[in-house]
Tab-separated table of C-alpha atoms in Angstrom:
chain	number	residue	atom	x	y	z
A	1	UNK	CA	-39.051	-31.313	-20.581
A	2	UNK	CA	-37.941	-29.280	-23.438
A	3	UNK	CA	-35.261	-27.788	-21.778
A	4	UNK	CA	-33.989	-30.949	-20.100
A	5	UNK	CA	-33.928	-32.590	-23.760
A	6	UNK	CA	-31.704	-29.619	-25.181
A	7	UNK	CA	-29.272	-30.104	-22.153
A	8	UNK	CA	-28.880	-33.657	-22.483
A	9	UNK	CA	-28.285	-33.269	-25.981
A	10	UNK	CA	-25.269	-30.902	-25.415
A	11	UNK	CA	-24.040	-32.605	-22.260
A	12	UNK	CA	-25.373	-36.164	-22.155
A	13	UNK	CA	-24.463	-36.881	-18.647
A	14	UNK	CA	-25.499	-33.673	-16.837
A	15	UNK	CA	-27.668	-34.036	-13.957
A	16	UNK	CA	-30.867	-32.169	-14.137
A	17	UNK	CA	-32.930	-31.043	-11.427
A	18	UNK	CA	-35.620	-28.158	-10.148
A	19	UNK	CA	-35.670	-26.385	-7.153
A	20	UNK	CA	-39.083	-26.255	-5.098
A	21	UNK	CA	-39.736	-23.611	-2.342
A	22	UNK	CA	-41.218	-25.879	0.169
A	23	UNK	CA	-43.243	-24.244	3.160
A	24	UNK	CA	-43.994	-25.764	6.463
A	25	UNK	CA	-47.810	-25.348	7.326
A	26	UNK	CA	-49.417	-25.387	10.724
A	27	UNK	CA	-52.874	-24.838	12.473
A	28	UNK	CA	-53.167	-21.207	14.176
A	29	UNK	CA	-55.537	-23.159	16.477
A	30	UNK	CA	-54.044	-26.725	16.984
A	31	UNK	CA	-57.504	-28.437	17.489
A	32	UNK	CA	-59.690	-26.494	15.005
A	33	UNK	CA	-61.019	-28.410	12.142
A	34	UNK	CA	-61.243	-25.511	9.781
A	35	UNK	CA	-57.551	-24.354	10.518
A	36	UNK	CA	-56.423	-27.910	10.312
A	37	UNK	CA	-58.333	-28.208	6.516
A	38	UNK	CA	-56.870	-24.968	5.484
A	39	UNK	CA	-53.465	-26.614	6.626
A	40	UNK	CA	-54.320	-29.536	4.399
A	41	UNK	CA	-55.363	-27.411	1.431
A	42	UNK	CA	-52.105	-25.229	1.366
A	43	UNK	CA	-49.946	-28.226	1.646
A	44	UNK	CA	-51.603	-29.721	-1.422
A	45	UNK	CA	-51.619	-26.367	-3.475
A	46	UNK	CA	-48.450	-24.994	-2.332
A	47	UNK	CA	-45.864	-28.187	-1.928
A	48	UNK	CA	-47.366	-31.132	-3.257
A	49	UNK	CA	-48.842	-29.827	-6.809
A	50	UNK	CA	-45.268	-29.662	-7.981
A	51	UNK	CA	-44.378	-32.847	-7.052
A	52	UNK	CA	-47.355	-34.469	-8.697
A	53	UNK	CA	-46.406	-33.021	-11.594
A	54	UNK	CA	-42.754	-34.289	-12.198
A	55	UNK	CA	-43.633	-37.605	-10.026
A	56	UNK	CA	-46.784	-38.383	-12.509
A	57	UNK	CA	-46.792	-36.406	-15.122
A	58	UNK	CA	-50.101	-34.649	-14.149
A	59	UNK	CA	-51.215	-32.437	-11.630
A	60	UNK	CA	-54.435	-30.693	-9.827
A	61	UNK	CA	-54.642	-28.358	-7.104
A	62	UNK	CA	-57.320	-26.414	-5.527
A	63	UNK	CA	-57.008	-23.102	-3.723
A	64	UNK	CA	-60.435	-21.804	-2.263
A	65	UNK	CA	-62.339	-20.131	-3.312
A	66	UNK	CA	-61.319	-19.529	-7.272
A	67	UNK	CA	-57.952	-20.780	-8.116
A	68	UNK	CA	-57.554	-24.266	-9.654
A	69	UNK	CA	-54.436	-25.466	-11.363
A	70	UNK	CA	-54.607	-28.561	-13.300
A	71	UNK	CA	-52.763	-30.127	-16.183
A	72	UNK	CA	-50.820	-33.060	-17.897
A	73	UNK	CA	-47.294	-33.512	-19.212
A	74	UNK	CA	-46.602	-37.071	-19.305
A	75	UNK	CA	-43.051	-36.427	-20.473
A	76	UNK	CA	-42.138	-34.393	-17.253
A	77	UNK	CA	-40.812	-37.518	-14.674
A	78	UNK	CA	-38.549	-38.671	-17.457
A	79	UNK	CA	-36.856	-35.110	-17.470
A	80	UNK	CA	-35.753	-35.015	-13.673
A	81	UNK	CA	-32.530	-36.758	-12.454
A	82	UNK	CA	-32.676	-34.904	-8.783
A	83	UNK	CA	-35.149	-32.776	-6.916
A	84	UNK	CA	-34.006	-29.340	-5.331
A	85	UNK	CA	-35.691	-28.493	-2.118
A	86	UNK	CA	-35.635	-24.763	-0.588
A	87	UNK	CA	-36.510	-24.602	3.113
A	88	UNK	CA	-36.946	-21.990	5.119
A	89	UNK	CA	-39.788	-21.843	7.794
A	90	UNK	CA	-43.520	-22.356	8.669
A	91	UNK	CA	-46.345	-20.538	8.408
A	92	UNK	CA	-49.671	-20.695	10.828
A	93	UNK	CA	-53.031	-20.621	9.113
A	94	UNK	CA	-56.189	-19.686	10.570
A	95	UNK	CA	-59.590	-20.261	8.982
A	96	UNK	CA	-61.053	-16.920	8.009
A	97	UNK	CA	-59.054	-13.913	7.558
A	98	UNK	CA	-59.602	-10.288	7.606
A	99	UNK	CA	-61.708	-8.893	4.525
A	100	UNK	CA	-63.762	-11.878	3.944
A	101	UNK	CA	-60.549	-13.743	2.970
A	102	UNK	CA	-60.439	-17.636	3.237
A	103	UNK	CA	-57.671	-17.655	5.625
A	104	UNK	CA	-54.960	-15.371	6.920
A	105	UNK	CA	-51.414	-16.605	7.714
A	106	UNK	CA	-48.562	-15.483	10.233
A	107	UNK	CA	-45.171	-16.527	11.322
A	108	UNK	CA	-45.166	-17.466	15.048
A	109	UNK	CA	-42.571	-18.097	17.680
A	110	UNK	CA	-44.183	-21.169	19.681
A	111	UNK	CA	-40.758	-22.458	21.302
A	112	UNK	CA	-39.276	-19.518	22.012
A	113	UNK	CA	-36.352	-19.408	19.995
A	114	UNK	CA	-36.749	-15.749	18.319
A	115	UNK	CA	-38.268	-15.074	14.996
A	116	UNK	CA	-35.342	-14.309	12.438
A	117	UNK	CA	-34.758	-10.497	11.132
A	118	UNK	CA	-37.518	-10.449	8.653
A	119	UNK	CA	-39.819	-12.146	10.839
A	120	UNK	CA	-39.676	-15.844	10.344
A	121	UNK	CA	-40.103	-18.744	12.490
A	122	UNK	CA	-36.847	-20.880	13.065
A	123	UNK	CA	-38.448	-24.548	13.134
A	124	UNK	CA	-35.969	-27.444	12.190
A	125	UNK	CA	-38.892	-29.699	13.014
A	126	UNK	CA	-40.796	-28.725	10.065
A	127	UNK	CA	-38.099	-29.807	7.634
A	128	UNK	CA	-38.177	-33.548	7.945
A	129	UNK	CA	-41.971	-33.956	6.764
A	130	UNK	CA	-41.203	-31.835	3.520
A	131	UNK	CA	-37.660	-34.155	2.840
A	132	UNK	CA	-40.106	-37.183	3.250
A	133	UNK	CA	-42.352	-35.705	1.176
A	134	UNK	CA	-40.066	-35.032	-1.956
A	135	UNK	CA	-38.082	-37.926	-1.458
A	136	UNK	CA	-41.699	-39.769	-2.492
A	137	UNK	CA	-40.716	-39.020	-6.196
A	138	UNK	CA	-37.819	-41.515	-5.665
A	139	UNK	CA	-35.200	-39.118	-7.246
A	140	UNK	CA	-32.080	-37.995	-5.373
A	141	UNK	CA	-32.508	-34.628	-3.204
A	142	UNK	CA	-30.538	-31.675	-2.834
A	143	UNK	CA	-31.112	-28.895	-0.490
A	144	UNK	CA	-30.788	-25.997	-2.842
A	145	UNK	CA	-31.476	-23.276	-0.388
A	146	UNK	CA	-31.664	-23.042	3.451
A	147	UNK	CA	-30.875	-20.022	5.679
A	148	UNK	CA	-32.048	-16.901	7.937
A	149	UNK	CA	-31.750	-13.368	8.174
A	150	UNK	CA	-29.519	-12.688	11.165
A	151	UNK	CA	-27.731	-9.339	10.629
A	152	UNK	CA	-26.295	-9.626	14.034
A	153	UNK	CA	-25.086	-13.294	13.542
A	154	UNK	CA	-26.408	-14.566	16.779
A	155	UNK	CA	-28.800	-17.220	15.500
A	156	UNK	CA	-27.115	-18.867	12.575
A	157	UNK	CA	-24.774	-21.106	14.026
A	158	UNK	CA	-27.592	-22.665	15.978
A	159	UNK	CA	-29.576	-22.639	12.990
A	160	UNK	CA	-27.011	-24.423	10.648
A	161	UNK	CA	-26.379	-26.979	13.362
A	162	UNK	CA	-29.996	-27.932	13.877
A	163	UNK	CA	-30.759	-27.996	10.100
A	164	UNK	CA	-27.706	-30.097	9.019
A	165	UNK	CA	-28.711	-32.275	12.099
A	166	UNK	CA	-32.013	-32.941	10.535
A	167	UNK	CA	-30.016	-33.758	7.275
A	168	UNK	CA	-28.130	-36.518	8.882
A	169	UNK	CA	-30.993	-37.932	10.671
A	170	UNK	CA	-33.010	-37.936	7.416
A	171	UNK	CA	-30.221	-39.769	5.575
A	172	UNK	CA	-29.984	-42.396	8.541
A	173	UNK	CA	-33.608	-42.454	7.969
A	174	UNK	CA	-33.068	-43.571	4.231
A	175	UNK	CA	-33.840	-40.660	2.738
A	176	UNK	CA	-31.637	-39.658	-0.595
A	177	UNK	CA	-30.272	-36.363	0.697
A	178	UNK	CA	-27.159	-35.864	-1.217
A	179	UNK	CA	-25.898	-32.462	-0.569
A	180	UNK	CA	-26.685	-29.189	1.218
A	181	UNK	CA	-26.672	-25.365	-0.244
A	182	UNK	CA	-26.708	-22.532	2.459
A	183	UNK	CA	-28.607	-19.311	1.569
A	184	UNK	CA	-26.180	-17.525	1.104
A	185	UNK	CA	-22.760	-16.951	0.816
A	186	UNK	CA	-22.724	-13.193	0.791
A	187	UNK	CA	-25.601	-10.723	1.860
A	188	UNK	CA	-27.803	-10.523	-1.095
A	189	UNK	CA	-30.637	-8.320	-2.657
A	190	UNK	CA	-34.050	-10.055	-1.731
A	191	UNK	CA	-36.924	-9.518	-4.048
A	192	UNK	CA	-39.559	-8.878	-1.405
A	193	UNK	CA	-37.196	-6.930	0.983
A	194	UNK	CA	-34.357	-5.054	-0.808
A	195	UNK	CA	-31.013	-5.112	0.777
A	196	UNK	CA	-32.646	-5.171	4.126
A	197	UNK	CA	-32.498	-8.940	5.096
A	198	UNK	CA	-28.599	-10.253	5.902
A	199	UNK	CA	-28.588	-13.968	4.874
A	200	UNK	CA	-24.910	-14.020	4.130
A	201	UNK	CA	-22.045	-16.072	5.657
A	202	UNK	CA	-20.317	-13.037	4.670
A	203	UNK	CA	-21.309	-9.769	5.504
A	204	UNK	CA	-21.409	-7.173	2.326
A	205	UNK	CA	-20.555	-3.547	2.374
A	206	UNK	CA	-22.703	-2.434	-0.226
A	207	UNK	CA	-21.050	1.056	-1.000
A	208	UNK	CA	-17.227	-0.440	-1.170
A	209	UNK	CA	-18.501	-4.374	-1.883
A	210	UNK	CA	-15.908	-5.211	0.747
A	211	UNK	CA	-16.829	-8.551	2.426
A	212	UNK	CA	-16.152	-10.043	6.042
A	213	UNK	CA	-16.746	-13.225	7.320
A	214	UNK	CA	-19.086	-13.662	9.859
A	215	UNK	CA	-18.248	-15.783	12.983
A	216	UNK	CA	-21.020	-18.272	11.632
A	217	UNK	CA	-19.155	-19.110	8.642
A	218	UNK	CA	-16.734	-21.322	10.609
A	219	UNK	CA	-19.905	-23.497	11.740
A	220	UNK	CA	-20.713	-23.895	7.928
A	221	UNK	CA	-16.971	-24.659	7.088
A	222	UNK	CA	-17.170	-27.601	9.668
A	223	UNK	CA	-20.528	-29.006	9.001
A	224	UNK	CA	-20.097	-28.491	5.325
A	225	UNK	CA	-16.869	-30.374	5.270
A	226	UNK	CA	-18.595	-33.625	5.548
A	227	UNK	CA	-20.213	-33.279	2.529
A	228	UNK	CA	-17.001	-32.587	0.248
A	229	UNK	CA	-15.954	-35.369	-1.992
A	230	UNK	CA	-19.399	-36.844	-1.927
A	231	UNK	CA	-20.322	-38.118	-5.417
A	232	UNK	CA	-23.529	-36.622	-6.715
A	233	UNK	CA	-25.582	-38.848	-8.636
A	234	UNK	CA	-25.545	-37.670	-12.632
A	235	UNK	CA	-28.148	-38.814	-14.912
A	236	UNK	CA	-30.271	-41.708	-13.965
A	237	UNK	CA	-29.078	-44.329	-16.159
A	238	UNK	CA	-26.500	-43.185	-17.669
């Protein structure tokens, strides 16, 4: 809120937004009521609380058994011009985990597509519900991160096709998706996993810093051309 005011004072036409990492959740046992309840709790805490903050200026989320987040900032909704969605994968939740935990989570591969190099599920089907959820804010949407760890580059082209296809369907549905940013242009350092996961369209040699284009970059170039030249909404009301 305060940062938005400072930016607008310096650049009145700037479009200001935040990026929210949104996660798909599914019950480990589809018909188990406790697993399904855990999915609802996780979705509320992880995905919805930030949407509430920027949509209503207040939030309240509970993660059993001891974590509750609540607050109120009435000026937050007016501080936002667009909303960024980071999306990668989905977690499968099971009620009652090891060591007395309320639940456990794991990545699964129910469709047989193969997990990414760092063990994440490839599931474009979980993306549209999150876009609809984010669109409830009534703000323009920008996909600020989407990609996968795939050093051999055997899954990335299909990943790009399926996820950009989801965005096209979302736009046809009327959702205000205005752009797509892939993670990442070049192999990068991941906070949890270091240099091992390879997310880049360009392969990076860490010793020489030489870059080599992976074949999937051609797929990205073709798909991304549809977004070139699109105007991105500026500050609402400006």
